[in-house]
PDB file of C-alpha atoms in Angstrom:
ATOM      1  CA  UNK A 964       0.000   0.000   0.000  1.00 79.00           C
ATOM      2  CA  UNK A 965       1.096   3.541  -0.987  1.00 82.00           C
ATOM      3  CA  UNK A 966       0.106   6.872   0.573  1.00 86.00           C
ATOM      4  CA  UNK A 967      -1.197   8.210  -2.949  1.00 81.00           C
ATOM      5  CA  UNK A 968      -3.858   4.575  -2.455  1.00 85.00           C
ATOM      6  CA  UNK A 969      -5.934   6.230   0.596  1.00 87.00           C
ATOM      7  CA  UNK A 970      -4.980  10.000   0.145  1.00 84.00           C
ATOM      8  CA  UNK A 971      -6.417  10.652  -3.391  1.00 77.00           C
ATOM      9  CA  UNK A 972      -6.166  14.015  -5.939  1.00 73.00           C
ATOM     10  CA  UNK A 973      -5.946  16.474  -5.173  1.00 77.00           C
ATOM     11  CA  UNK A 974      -3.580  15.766  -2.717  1.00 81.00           C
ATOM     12  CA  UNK A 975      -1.971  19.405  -2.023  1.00 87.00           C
ATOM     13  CA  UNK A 976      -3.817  22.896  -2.685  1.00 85.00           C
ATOM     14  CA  UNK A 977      -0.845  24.300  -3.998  1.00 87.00           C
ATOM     15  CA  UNK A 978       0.016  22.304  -7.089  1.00 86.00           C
ATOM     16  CA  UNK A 979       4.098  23.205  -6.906  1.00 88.00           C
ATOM     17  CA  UNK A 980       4.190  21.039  -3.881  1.00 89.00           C
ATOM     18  CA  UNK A 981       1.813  18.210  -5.749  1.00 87.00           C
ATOM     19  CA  UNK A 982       4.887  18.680  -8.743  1.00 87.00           C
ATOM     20  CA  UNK A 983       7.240  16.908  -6.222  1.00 91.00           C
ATOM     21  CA  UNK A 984       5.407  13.523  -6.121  1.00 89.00           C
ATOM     22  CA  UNK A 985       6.797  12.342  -9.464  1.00 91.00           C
ATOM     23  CA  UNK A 986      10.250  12.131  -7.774  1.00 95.00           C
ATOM     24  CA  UNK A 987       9.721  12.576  -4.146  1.00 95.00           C
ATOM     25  CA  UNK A 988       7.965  10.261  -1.964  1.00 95.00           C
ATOM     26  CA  UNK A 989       5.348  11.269   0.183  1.00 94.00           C
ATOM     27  CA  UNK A 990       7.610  10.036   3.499  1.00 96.00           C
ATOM     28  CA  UNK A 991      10.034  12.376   2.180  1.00 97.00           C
ATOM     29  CA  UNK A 992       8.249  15.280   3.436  1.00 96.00           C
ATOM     30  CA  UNK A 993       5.968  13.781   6.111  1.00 96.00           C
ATOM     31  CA  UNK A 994       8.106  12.178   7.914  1.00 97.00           C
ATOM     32  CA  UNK A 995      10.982  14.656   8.986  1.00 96.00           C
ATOM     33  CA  UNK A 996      12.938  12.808  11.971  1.00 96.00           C
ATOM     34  CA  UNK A 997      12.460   9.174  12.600  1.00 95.00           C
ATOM     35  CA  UNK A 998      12.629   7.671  16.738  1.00 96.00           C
ATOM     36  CA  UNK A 999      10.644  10.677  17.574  1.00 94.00           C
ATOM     37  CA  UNK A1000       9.595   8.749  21.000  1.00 93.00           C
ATOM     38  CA  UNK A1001      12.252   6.693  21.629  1.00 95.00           C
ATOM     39  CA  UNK A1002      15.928   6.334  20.418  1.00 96.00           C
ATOM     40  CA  UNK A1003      16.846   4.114  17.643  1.00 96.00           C
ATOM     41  CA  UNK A1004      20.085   2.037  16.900  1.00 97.00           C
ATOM     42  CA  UNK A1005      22.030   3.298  14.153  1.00 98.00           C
ATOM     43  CA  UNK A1006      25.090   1.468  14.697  1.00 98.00           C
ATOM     44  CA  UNK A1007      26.415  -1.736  16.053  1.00 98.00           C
ATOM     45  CA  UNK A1008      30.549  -2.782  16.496  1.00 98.00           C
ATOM     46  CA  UNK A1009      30.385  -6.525  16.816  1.00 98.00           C
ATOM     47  CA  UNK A1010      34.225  -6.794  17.302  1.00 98.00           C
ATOM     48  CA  UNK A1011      34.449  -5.329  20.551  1.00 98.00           C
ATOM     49  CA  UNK A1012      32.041  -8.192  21.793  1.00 98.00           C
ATOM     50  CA  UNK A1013      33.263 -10.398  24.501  1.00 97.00           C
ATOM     51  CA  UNK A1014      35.188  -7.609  26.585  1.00 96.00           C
ATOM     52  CA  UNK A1015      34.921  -6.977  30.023  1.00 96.00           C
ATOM     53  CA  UNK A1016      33.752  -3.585  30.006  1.00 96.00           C
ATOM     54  CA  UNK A1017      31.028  -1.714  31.436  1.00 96.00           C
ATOM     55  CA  UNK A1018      28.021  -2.519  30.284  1.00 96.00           C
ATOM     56  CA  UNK A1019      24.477  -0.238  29.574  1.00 95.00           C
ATOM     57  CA  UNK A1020      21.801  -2.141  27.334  1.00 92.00           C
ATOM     58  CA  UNK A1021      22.252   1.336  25.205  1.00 93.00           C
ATOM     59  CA  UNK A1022      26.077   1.871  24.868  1.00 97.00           C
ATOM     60  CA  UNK A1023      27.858  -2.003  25.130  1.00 98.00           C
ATOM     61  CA  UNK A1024      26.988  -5.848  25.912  1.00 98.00           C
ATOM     62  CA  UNK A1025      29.743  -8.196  26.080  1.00 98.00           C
ATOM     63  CA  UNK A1026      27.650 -11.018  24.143  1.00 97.00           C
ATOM     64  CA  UNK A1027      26.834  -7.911  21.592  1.00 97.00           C
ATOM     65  CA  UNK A1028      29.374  -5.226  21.345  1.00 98.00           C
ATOM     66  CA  UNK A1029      29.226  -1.634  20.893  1.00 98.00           C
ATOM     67  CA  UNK A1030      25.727   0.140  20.030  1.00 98.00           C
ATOM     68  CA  UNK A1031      24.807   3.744  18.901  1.00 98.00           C
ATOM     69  CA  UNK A1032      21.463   5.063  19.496  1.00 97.00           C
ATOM     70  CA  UNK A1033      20.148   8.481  18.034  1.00 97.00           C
ATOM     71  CA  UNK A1034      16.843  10.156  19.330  1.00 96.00           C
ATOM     72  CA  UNK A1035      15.047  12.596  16.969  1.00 96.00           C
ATOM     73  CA  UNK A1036      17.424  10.855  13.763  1.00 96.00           C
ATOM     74  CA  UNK A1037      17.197  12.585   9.950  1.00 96.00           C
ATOM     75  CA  UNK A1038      16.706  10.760   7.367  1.00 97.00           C
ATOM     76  CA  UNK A1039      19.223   9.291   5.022  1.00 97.00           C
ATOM     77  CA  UNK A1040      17.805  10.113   1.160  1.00 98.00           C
ATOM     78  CA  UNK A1041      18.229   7.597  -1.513  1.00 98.00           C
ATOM     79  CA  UNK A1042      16.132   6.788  -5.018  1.00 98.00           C
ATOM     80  CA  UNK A1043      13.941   4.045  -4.437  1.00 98.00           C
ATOM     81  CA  UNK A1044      12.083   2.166  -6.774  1.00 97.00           C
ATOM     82  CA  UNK A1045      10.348  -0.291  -4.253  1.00 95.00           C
ATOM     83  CA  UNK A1046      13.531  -3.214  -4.972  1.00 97.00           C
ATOM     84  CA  UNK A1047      16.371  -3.436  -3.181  1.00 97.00           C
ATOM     85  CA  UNK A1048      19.752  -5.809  -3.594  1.00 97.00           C
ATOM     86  CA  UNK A1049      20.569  -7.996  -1.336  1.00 97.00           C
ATOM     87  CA  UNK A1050      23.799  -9.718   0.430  1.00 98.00           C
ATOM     88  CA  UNK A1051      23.260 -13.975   0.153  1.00 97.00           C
ATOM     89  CA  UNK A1052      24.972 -15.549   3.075  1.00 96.00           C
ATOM     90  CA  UNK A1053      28.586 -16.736   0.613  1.00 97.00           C
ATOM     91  CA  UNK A1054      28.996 -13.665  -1.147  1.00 98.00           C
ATOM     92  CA  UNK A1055      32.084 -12.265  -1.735  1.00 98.00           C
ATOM     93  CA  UNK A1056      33.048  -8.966  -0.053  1.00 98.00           C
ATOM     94  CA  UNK A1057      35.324  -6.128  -0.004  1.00 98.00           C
ATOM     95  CA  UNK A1058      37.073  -5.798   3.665  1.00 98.00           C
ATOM     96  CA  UNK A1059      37.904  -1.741   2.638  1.00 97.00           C
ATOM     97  CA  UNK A1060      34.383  -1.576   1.458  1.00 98.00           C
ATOM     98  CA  UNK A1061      31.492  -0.882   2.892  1.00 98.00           C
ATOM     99  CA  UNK A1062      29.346  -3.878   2.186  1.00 98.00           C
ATOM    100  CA  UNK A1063      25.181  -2.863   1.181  1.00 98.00           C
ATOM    101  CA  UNK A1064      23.156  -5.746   3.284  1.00 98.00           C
ATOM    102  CA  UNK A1065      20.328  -4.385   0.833  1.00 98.00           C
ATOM    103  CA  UNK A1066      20.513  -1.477  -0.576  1.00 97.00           C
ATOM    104  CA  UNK A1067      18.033   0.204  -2.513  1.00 98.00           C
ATOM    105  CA  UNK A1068      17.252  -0.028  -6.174  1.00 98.00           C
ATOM    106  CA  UNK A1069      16.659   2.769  -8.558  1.00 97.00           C
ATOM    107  CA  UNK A1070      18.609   6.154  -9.386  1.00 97.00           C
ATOM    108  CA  UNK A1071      17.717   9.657 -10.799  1.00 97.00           C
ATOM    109  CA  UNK A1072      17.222   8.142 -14.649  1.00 96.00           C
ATOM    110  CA  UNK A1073      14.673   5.295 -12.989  1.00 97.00           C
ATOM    111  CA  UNK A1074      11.062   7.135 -14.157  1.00 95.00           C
ATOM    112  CA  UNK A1075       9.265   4.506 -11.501  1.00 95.00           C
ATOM    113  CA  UNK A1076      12.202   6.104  -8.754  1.00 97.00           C
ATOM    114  CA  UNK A1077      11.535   8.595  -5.618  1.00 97.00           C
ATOM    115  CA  UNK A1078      13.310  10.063  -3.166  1.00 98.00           C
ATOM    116  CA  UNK A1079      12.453   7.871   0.082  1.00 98.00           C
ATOM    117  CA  UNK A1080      13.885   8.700   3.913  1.00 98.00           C
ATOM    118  CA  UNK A1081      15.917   5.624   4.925  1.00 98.00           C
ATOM    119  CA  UNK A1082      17.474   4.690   8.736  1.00 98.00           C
ATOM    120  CA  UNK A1083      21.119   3.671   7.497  1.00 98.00           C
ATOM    121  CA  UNK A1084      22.229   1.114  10.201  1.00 98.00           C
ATOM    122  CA  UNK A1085      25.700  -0.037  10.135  1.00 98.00           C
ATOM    123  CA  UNK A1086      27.713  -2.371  11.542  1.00 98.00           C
ATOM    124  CA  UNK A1087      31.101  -4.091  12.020  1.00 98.00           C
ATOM    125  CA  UNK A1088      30.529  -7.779  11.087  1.00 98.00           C
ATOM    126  CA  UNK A1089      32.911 -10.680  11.391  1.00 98.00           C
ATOM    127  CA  UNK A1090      34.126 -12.209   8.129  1.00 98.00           C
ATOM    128  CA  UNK A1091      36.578 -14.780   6.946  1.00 98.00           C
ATOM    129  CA  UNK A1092      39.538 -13.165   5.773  1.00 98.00           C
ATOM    130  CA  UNK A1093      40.928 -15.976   3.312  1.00 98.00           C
ATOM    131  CA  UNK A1094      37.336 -16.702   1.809  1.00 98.00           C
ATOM    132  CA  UNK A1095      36.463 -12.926   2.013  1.00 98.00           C
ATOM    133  CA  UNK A1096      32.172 -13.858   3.276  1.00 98.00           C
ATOM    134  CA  UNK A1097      30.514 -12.784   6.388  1.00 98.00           C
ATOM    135  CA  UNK A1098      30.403 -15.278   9.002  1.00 98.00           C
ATOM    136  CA  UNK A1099      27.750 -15.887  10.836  1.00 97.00           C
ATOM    137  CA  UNK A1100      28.549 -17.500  14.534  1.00 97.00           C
ATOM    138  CA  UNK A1101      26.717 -19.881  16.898  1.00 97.00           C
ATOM    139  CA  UNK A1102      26.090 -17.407  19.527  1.00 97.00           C
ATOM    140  CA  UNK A1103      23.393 -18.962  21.794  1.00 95.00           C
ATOM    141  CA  UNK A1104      23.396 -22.447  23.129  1.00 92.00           C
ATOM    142  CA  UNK A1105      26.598 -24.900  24.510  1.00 91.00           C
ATOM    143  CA  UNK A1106      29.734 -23.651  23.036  1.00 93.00           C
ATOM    144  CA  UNK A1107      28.170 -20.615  21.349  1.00 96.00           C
ATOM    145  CA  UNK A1108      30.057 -17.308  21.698  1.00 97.00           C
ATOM    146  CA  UNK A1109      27.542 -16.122  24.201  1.00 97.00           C
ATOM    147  CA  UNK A1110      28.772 -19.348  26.061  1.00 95.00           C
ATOM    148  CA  UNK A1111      32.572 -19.328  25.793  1.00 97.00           C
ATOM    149  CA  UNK A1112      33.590 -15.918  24.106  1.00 97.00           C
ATOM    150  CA  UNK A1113      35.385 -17.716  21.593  1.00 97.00           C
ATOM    151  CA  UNK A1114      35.087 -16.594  17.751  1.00 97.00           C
ATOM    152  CA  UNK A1115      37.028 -19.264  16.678  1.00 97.00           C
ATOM    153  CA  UNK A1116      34.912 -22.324  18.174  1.00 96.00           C
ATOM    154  CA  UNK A1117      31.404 -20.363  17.812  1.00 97.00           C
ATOM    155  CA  UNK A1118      32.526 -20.044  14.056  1.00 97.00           C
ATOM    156  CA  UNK A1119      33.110 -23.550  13.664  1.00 97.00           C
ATOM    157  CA  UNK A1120      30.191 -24.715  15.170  1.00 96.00           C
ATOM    158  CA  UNK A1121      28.070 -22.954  12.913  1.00 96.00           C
ATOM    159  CA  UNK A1122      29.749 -24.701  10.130  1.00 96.00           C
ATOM    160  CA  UNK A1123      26.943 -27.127   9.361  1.00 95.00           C
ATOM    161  CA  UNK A1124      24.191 -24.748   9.296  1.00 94.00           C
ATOM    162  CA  UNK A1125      25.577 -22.183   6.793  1.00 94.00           C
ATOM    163  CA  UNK A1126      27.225 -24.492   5.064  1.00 95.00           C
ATOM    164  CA  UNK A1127      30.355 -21.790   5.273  1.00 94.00           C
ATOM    165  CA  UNK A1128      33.904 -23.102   5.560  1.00 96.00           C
ATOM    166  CA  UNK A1129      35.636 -20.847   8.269  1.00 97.00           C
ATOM    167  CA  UNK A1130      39.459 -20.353   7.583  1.00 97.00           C
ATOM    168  CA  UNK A1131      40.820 -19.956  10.812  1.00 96.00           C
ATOM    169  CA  UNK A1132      41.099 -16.216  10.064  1.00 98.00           C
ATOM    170  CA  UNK A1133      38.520 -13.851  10.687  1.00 98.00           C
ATOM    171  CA  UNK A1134      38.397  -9.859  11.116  1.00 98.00           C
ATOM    172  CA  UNK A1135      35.230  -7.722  11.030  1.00 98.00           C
ATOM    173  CA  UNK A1136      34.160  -5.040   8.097  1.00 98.00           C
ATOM    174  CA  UNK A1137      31.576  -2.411   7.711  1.00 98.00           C
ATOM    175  CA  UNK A1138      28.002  -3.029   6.844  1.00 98.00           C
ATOM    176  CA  UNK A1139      25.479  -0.993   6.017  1.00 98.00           C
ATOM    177  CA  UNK A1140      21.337  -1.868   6.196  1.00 98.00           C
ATOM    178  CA  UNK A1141      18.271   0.198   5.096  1.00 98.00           C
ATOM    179  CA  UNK A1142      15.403   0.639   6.753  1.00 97.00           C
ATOM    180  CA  UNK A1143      12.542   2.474   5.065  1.00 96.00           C
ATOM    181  CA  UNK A1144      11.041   4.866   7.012  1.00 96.00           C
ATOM    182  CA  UNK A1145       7.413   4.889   6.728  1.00 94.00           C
ATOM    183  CA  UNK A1146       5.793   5.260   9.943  1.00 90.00           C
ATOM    184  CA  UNK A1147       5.605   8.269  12.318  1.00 90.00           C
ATOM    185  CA  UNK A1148       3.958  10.585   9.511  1.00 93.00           C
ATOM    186  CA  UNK A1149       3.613  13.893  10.526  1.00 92.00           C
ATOM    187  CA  UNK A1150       0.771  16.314  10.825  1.00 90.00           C
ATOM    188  CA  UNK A1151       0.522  18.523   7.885  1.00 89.00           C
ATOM    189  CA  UNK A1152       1.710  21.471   9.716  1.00 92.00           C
ATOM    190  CA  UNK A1153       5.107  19.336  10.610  1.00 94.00           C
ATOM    191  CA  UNK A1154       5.812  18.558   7.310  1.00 95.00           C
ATOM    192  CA  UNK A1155       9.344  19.657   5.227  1.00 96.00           C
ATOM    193  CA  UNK A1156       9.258  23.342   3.971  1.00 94.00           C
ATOM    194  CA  UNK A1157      10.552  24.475   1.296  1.00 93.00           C
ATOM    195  CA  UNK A1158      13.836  26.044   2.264  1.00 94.00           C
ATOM    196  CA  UNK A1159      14.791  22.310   4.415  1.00 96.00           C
ATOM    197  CA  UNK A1160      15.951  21.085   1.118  1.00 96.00           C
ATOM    198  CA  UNK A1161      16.084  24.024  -0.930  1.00 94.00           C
ATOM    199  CA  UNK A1162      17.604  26.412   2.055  1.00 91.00           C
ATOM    200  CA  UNK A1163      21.637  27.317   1.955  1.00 90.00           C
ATOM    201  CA  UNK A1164      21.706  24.702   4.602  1.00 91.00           C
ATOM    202  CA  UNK A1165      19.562  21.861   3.113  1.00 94.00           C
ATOM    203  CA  UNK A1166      19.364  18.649   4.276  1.00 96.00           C
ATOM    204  CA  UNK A1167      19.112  16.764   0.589  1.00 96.00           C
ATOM    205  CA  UNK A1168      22.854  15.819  -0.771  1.00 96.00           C
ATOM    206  CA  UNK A1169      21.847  16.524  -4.487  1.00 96.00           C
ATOM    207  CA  UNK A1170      25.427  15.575  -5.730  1.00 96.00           C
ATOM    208  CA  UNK A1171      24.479  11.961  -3.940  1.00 96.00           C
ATOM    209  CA  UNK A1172      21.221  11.968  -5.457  1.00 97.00           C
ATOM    210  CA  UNK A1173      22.458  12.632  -9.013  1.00 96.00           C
ATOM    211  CA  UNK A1174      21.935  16.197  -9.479  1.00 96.00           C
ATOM    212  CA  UNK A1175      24.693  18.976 -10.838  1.00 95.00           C
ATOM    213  CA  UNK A1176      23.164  20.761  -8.237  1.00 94.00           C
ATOM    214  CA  UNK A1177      19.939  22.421  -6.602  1.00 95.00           C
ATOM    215  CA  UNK A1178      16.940  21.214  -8.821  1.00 94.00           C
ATOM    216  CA  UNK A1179      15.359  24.693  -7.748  1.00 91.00           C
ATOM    217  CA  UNK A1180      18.498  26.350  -9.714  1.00 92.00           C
ATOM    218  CA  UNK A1181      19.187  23.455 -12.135  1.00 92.00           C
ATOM    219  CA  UNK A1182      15.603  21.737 -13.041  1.00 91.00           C
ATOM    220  CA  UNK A1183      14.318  18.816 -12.043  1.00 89.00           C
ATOM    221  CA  UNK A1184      15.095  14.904 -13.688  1.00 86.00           C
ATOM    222  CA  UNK A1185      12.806  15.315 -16.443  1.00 78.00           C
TER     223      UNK A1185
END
């Protein structure tokens, strides 16, 4: 289901706003700030797991790692086309990369693309350095990491169930995972203004999104 499904024409009394839907989703503007209530994680270090530090359910957890929570979080703007990619458990990876878990499909010269608000979460994952895959470890259970603290055996074990070969070798590399955002919708009133994207200080990267610039200065796609 799609906003435009329930909320029917004509949507906006002033038709330059109702101009944006052809490459701006209505989330875009509705929903300005995402964990409005409470914080959200945005970021999660799994290599620092199994240390004896302090621990706060918010900050670190030695079965977990590190964690970073933001309250009142903007959006993350990407072309979306309602498809996304998506990492299969075996395939290969860049270490110095940032690997997409899913990242969304479609770019400024896809005509069924918008401009959708995304939570970017991303993470420090282990992976085998010789085979260059994530690894996934038995964490839970007898002899899982949450048991012993021990990458190695918790790797192993999990052998049989991902069908993985571990190495012997394994490091951790960045992640990334996107999250539509779609609830939360504002009242009209709370909506995106103008000058929030189009304002000195804008919050759209329009280099990122494909643009030479401003669309207000430079035109829009089409």
């Amino acid at each position: 289901m799609a906003c435009a499904d329930c909320h029917m024409e004509p949507i906006h009394a002033d038709e330059r706003i109702s101009a944006h839907t052809d490459a701006v989703a209505c989330q875009t503007c509705h929903i300005p700030e995402g964990a409005l209530r409470h914080a959200t994680k945005v970021d999660w270090d799994w290599s620092t797991a199994g240390q004896d530090l302090p621990e706060d359910p918010h900050i670190y957890l030695k079965i977990k790692g590190n964690f970073v929570y933001e309250h009142d979080m903007q959006p993350t703007y990407a072309w979306w086309n309602g498809a996304a990619d998506r990492y299969l458990l075996g395939d290969l990876i860049d270490p110095t990369e940032v690997t997409q878990i899913n990242a969304p499909q479609g770019d400024i010269a896809d005509p069924t693309a918008k401009i959708h608000p995304f939570k970017v979460h991303t993470a420090r994952q282990p992976f085998d350095v010789l085979n260059e895959y994530l690894l996934v470890p038995m964490t839970a259970g007898e002899g899982g990491f949450w048991d012993t603290f021990d990458w190695d055996s918790a790797f192993q074990l999990n052998e049989p169930n991902t069908g993985l070969a571990f190495s012997g070798e394994y490091g951790f590399a960045p992640t990334a995972m996107y999250w539509s955002m779609d609830h939360m919708v504002q009242p009209a009133a709370e909506a995106l203004q103008c000058y929030d994207c189009h304002g000195e200080n804008g919050r759209m990267d329009w280099a990122a999104l494909g643009y030479p610039g401003d669309p207000l200065t430079w035109g829009g796609r089409n």
